[in-house]
Each structure stands twice: as structure tokens, then as C-alpha cells.
mmCIF file of C-alpha atoms in Angstrom:
data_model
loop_
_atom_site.group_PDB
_atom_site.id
_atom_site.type_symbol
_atom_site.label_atom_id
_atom_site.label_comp_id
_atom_site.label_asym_id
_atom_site.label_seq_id
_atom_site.Cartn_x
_atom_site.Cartn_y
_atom_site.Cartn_z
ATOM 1 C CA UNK M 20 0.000 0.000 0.000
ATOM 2 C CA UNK M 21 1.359 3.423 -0.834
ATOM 3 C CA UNK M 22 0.035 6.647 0.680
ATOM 4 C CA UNK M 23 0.341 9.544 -1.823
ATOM 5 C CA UNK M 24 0.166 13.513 -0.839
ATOM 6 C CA UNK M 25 0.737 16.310 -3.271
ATOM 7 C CA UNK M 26 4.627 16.386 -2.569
ATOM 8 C CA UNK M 27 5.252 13.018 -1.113
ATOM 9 C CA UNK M 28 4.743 9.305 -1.905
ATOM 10 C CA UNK M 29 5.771 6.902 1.095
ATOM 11 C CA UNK M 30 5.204 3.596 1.355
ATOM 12 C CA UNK M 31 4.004 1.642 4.118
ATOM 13 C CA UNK M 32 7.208 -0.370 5.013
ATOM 14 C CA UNK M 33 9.130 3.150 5.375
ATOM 15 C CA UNK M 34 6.180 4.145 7.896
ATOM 16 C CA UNK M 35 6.760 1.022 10.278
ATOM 17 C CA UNK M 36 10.167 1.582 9.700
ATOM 18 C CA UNK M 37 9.970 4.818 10.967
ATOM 19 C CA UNK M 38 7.836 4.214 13.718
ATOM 20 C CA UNK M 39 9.726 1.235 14.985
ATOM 21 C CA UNK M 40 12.967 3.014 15.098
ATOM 22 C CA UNK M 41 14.460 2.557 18.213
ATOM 23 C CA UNK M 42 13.822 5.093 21.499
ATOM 24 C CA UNK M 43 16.372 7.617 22.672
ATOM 25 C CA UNK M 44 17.159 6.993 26.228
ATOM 26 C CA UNK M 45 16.589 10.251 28.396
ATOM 27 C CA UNK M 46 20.349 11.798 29.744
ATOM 28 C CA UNK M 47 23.855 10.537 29.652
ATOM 29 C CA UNK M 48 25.603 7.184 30.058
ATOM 30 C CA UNK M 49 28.025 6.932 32.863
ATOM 31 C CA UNK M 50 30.763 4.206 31.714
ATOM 32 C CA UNK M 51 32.329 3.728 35.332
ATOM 33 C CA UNK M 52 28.638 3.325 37.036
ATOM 34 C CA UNK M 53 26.669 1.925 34.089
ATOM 35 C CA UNK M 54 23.571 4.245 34.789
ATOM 36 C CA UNK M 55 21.982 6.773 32.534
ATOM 37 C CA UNK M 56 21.352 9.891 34.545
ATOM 38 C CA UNK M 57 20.366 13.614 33.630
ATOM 39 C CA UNK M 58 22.604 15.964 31.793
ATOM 40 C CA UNK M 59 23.124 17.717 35.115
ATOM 41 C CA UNK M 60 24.517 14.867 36.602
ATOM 42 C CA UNK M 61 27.881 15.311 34.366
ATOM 43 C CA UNK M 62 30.300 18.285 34.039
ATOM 44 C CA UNK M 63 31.915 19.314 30.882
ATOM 45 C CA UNK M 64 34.805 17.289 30.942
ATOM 46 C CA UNK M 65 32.584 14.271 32.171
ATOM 47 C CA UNK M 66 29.975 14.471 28.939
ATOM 48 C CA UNK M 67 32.999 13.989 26.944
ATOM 49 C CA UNK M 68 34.586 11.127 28.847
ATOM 50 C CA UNK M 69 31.183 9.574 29.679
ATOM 51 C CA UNK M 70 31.776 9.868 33.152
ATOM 52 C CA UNK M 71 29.230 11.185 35.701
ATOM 53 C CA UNK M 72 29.858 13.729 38.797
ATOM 54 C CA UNK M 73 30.050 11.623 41.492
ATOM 55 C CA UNK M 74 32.421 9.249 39.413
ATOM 56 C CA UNK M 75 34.547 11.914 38.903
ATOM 57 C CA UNK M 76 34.454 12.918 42.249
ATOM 58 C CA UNK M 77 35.538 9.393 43.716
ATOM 59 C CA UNK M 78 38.082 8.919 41.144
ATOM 60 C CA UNK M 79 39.953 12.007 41.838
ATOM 61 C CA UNK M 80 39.862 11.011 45.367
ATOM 62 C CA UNK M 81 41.053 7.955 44.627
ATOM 63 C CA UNK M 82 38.913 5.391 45.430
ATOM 64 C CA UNK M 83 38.585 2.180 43.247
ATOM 65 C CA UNK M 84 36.373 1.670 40.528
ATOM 66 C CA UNK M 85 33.952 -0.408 40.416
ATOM 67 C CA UNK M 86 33.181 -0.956 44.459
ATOM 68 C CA UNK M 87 33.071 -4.319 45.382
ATOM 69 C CA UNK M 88 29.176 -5.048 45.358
ATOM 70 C CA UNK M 89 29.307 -3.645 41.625
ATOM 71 C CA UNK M 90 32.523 -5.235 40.482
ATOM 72 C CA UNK M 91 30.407 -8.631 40.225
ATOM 73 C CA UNK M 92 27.735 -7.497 38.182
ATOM 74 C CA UNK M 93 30.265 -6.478 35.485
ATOM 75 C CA UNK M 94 31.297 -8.674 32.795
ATOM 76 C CA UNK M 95 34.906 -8.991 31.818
ATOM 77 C CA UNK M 96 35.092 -7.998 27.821
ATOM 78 C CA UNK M 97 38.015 -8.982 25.455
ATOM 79 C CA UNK M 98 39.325 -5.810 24.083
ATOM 80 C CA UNK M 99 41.090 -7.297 20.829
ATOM 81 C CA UNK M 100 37.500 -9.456 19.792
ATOM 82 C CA UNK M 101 35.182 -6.609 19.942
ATOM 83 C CA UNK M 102 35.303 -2.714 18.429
ATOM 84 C CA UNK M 103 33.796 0.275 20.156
ATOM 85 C CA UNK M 104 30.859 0.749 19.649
ATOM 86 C CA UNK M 105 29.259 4.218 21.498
ATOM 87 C CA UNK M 106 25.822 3.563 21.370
ATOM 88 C CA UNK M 107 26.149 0.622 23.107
ATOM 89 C CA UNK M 108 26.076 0.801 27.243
ATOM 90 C CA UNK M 109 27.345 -2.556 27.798
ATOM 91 C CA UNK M 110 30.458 -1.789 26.254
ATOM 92 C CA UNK M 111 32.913 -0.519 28.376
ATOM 93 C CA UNK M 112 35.562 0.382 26.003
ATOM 94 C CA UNK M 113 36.311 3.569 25.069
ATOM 95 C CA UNK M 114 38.614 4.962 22.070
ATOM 96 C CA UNK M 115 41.510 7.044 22.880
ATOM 97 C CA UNK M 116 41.284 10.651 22.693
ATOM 98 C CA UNK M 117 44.811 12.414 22.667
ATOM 99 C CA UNK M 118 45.546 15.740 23.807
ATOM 100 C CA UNK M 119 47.368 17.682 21.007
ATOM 101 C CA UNK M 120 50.334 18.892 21.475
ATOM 102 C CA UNK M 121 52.419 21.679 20.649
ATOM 103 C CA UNK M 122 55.125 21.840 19.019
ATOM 104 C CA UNK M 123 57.175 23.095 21.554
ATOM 105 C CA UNK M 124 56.250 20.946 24.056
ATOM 106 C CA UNK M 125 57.425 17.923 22.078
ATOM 107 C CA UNK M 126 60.694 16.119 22.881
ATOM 108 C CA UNK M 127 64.152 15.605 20.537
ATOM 109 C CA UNK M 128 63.356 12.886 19.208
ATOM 110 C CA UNK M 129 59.696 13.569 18.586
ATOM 111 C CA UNK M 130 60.840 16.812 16.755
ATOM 112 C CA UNK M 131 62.923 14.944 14.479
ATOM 113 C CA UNK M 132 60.707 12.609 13.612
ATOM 114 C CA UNK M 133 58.426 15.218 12.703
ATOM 115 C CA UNK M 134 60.873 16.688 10.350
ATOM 116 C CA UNK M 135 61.937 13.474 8.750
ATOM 117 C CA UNK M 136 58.558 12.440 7.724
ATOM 118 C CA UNK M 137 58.063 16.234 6.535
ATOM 119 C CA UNK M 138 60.995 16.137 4.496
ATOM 120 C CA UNK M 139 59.512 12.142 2.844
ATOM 121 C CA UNK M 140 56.178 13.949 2.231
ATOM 122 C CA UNK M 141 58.156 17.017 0.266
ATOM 123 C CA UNK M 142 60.494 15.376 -2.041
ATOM 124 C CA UNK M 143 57.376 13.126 -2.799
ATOM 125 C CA UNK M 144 55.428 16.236 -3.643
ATOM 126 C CA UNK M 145 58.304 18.080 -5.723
ATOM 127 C CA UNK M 146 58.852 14.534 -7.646
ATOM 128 C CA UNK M 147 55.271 14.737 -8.377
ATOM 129 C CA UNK M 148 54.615 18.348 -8.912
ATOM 130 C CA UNK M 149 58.001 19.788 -9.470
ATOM 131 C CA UNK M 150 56.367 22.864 -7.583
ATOM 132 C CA UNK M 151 56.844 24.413 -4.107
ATOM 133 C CA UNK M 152 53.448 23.203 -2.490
ATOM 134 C CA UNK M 153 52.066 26.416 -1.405
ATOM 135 C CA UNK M 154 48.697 27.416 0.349
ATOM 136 C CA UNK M 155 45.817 24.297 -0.322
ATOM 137 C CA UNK M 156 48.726 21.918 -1.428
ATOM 138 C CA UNK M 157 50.819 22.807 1.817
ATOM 139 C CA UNK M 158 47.534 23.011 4.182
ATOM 140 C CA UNK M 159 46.587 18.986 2.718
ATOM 141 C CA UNK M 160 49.871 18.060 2.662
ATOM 142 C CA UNK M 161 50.334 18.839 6.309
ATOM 143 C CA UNK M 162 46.793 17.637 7.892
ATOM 144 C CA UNK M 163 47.696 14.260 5.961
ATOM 145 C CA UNK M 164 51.086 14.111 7.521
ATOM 146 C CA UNK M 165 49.448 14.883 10.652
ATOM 147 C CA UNK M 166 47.321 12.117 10.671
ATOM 148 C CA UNK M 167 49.775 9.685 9.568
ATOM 149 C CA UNK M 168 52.052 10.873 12.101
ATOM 150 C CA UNK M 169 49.340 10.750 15.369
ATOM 151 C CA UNK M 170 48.791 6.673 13.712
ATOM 152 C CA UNK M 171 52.559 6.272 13.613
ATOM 153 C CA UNK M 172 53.618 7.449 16.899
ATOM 154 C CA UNK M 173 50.441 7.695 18.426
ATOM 155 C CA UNK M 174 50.952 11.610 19.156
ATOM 156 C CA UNK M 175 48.842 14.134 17.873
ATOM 157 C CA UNK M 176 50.371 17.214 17.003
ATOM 158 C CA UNK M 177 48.632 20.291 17.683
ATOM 159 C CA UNK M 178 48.073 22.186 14.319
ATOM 160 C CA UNK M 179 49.879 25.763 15.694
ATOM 161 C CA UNK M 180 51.712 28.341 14.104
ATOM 162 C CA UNK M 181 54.706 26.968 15.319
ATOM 163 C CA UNK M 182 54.642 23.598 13.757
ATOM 164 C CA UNK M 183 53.487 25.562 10.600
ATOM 165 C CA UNK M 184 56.668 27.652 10.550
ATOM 166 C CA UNK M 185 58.949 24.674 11.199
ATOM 167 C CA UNK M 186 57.437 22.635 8.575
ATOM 168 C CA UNK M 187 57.726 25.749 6.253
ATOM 169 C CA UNK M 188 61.051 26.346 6.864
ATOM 170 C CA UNK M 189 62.001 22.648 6.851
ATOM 171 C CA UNK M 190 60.058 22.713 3.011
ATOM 172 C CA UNK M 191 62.550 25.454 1.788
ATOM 173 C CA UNK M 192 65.782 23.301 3.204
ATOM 174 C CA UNK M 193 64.915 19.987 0.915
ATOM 175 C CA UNK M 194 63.228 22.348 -1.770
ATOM 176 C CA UNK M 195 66.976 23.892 -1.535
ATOM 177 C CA UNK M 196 69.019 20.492 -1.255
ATOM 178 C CA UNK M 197 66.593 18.755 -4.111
ATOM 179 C CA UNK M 198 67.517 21.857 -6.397
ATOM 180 C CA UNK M 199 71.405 21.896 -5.683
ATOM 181 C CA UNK M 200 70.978 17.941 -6.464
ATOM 182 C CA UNK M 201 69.384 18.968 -10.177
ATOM 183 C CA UNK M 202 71.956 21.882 -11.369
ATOM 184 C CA UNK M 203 74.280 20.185 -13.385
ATOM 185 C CA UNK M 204 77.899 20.734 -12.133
#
């Protein structure tokens, strides 16, 4: 059966669809206590981290989580066999969110890592291009080395003026060696 209106035809397997879609709890989910409680219930930091107030409060004070009468009502989950999945509660797995970091606060090695994988992505580019990536090209090139760097090394670089300058001037020095490599002697 189809149900037609003057601007829309639906059919009646999209309406049950639709109106068995699944309900929205009410609130938050709290991945230390397993409850769903009210927005209130959670600070800023705590929406993002799915942890509630009073969680918070006991883990800053250092008490154990779960307490004991709760630890047996959780099941133990094997991290490599399942993914994370947020909309599930019984899940109590959560990805990791890193902090960026500037580039100043990074350490030697770090730094020269950064370079090294700078300097891959722009003799790559000039090999490609023969051009000195500038503006969109630079911008890409840089959030993609970014990226590939945070999966590397599991750091996330904080996208700053700073690391924007180094990586600039770091473009000009292998721009500069790949050029002295090309002029015939």
C-alpha cells in the first residue's frame, strides 16, 4: 500500500520503519557506574569522557572503581574481539582521545621525527609536482602528515603556528638540497 500527498509518496514499510525506530534513552551514560542519569549529573569534561559527577568525584579522590558489590555485576570484555561501539552501554571500552600537542612541548626525538617524515612527504610532492606546495597543497599536505604521524607514533600534534613555521622552513631546506641535487655541475 502506498500513501500519496501532493509532494510526497511513502510507502508503508518506510512508515513502520519509521515508527519502529528505536527510542532515545533520556540523559547521559556513565561508563564507570553503568547508569543513565540527567545531563546535570555530568560536568563538561565528564559528557565527553562519559563519566558522571560523582564518578569523577571518587576517582579524583582515589577510590577504586567499580566498588566491590558492583565489580560482580560487570562482565569482563576482550578488548582485541570486539570494536567500540558508542551507542552501546554494555560496552565498556572507550577509544583514545589524545591531547594535542604543541610543538614546543614535544621532545628531541619527537621533533625529528616530525621533520623526517616532513621532508619524505616534500620530495614526494616536488617529484610529483616539481612545484613548491604552497597554500591548499601545503595546508593537505600537512593535515595528511598529521594524521599519519598521530597513527605512527600515536601523538597528535597540535596544528599551531609553530609547527606551521617549522614545517615551512624545513620545506625550503629539501626544496633547496633537491635543487642543488638537479643543477648540473
Amino acid at each position: 500500500m502506498v500513501f500519496q500527498t501532493t509532494k510526497l509518496t511513502i510507502s508503508i514499510e518506510k512508515v513502520l520503519i519509521l515508527c519502529m525506530a528505536k527510542k532515545k534513552r533520556q540523559g547521559h551514560y556513565c561508563r564507570i557506574c553503568g547508569e543513565y542519569k540527567a545531563n546535570e549529573k555530568f560536568s563538561g569534561k565528564g559528557h565527553a569522557q562519559h563519566i558522571c559527577k560523582t564518578c569523577m568525584s571518587h576517582k579524583k579522590k582515589g577510590n577504586e572503581f567499580p566498588a566491590e558489590e558492583e565489580a560482580s555485576e560487570l562482565v569482563e570484555y576482550d578488548v582485541d574481539d570486539m570494536g567500540y561501539d558508542m551507542f552501546n552501554p554494555n560496552i565498556d571500552i572507550m577509544p583514545s582521545f589524545l591531547e594535542p600537542i604543541p610543538y614546543k612541548k614535544l621532545d628531541k626525538d619527537t621533533k625529528f621525527a616530525v621533520k623526517q617524515m616532513w621532508e619524505e612527504y616534500v620530495e614526494s610532492y616536488w617529484y610529483e609536482e616539481h612545484l613548491i606546495p604552497l597554500n591548499n597543497d601545503f595546508n593537505n599536505m600537512k593535515d595528511e602528515m598529521i594524521g599519519i604521524f598521530e597513527e605512527a607514533e600515536n601523538t597528535t600534534l597540535k596544528d599551531d603556528k609553530d609547527l606551521k613555521r617549522v614545517l615551512h622552513d624545513q620545506m625550503l631546506i629539501v626544496i633547496n638540497k633537491l635543487l642543488k641535487a638537479e643543477k648540473p655541475k
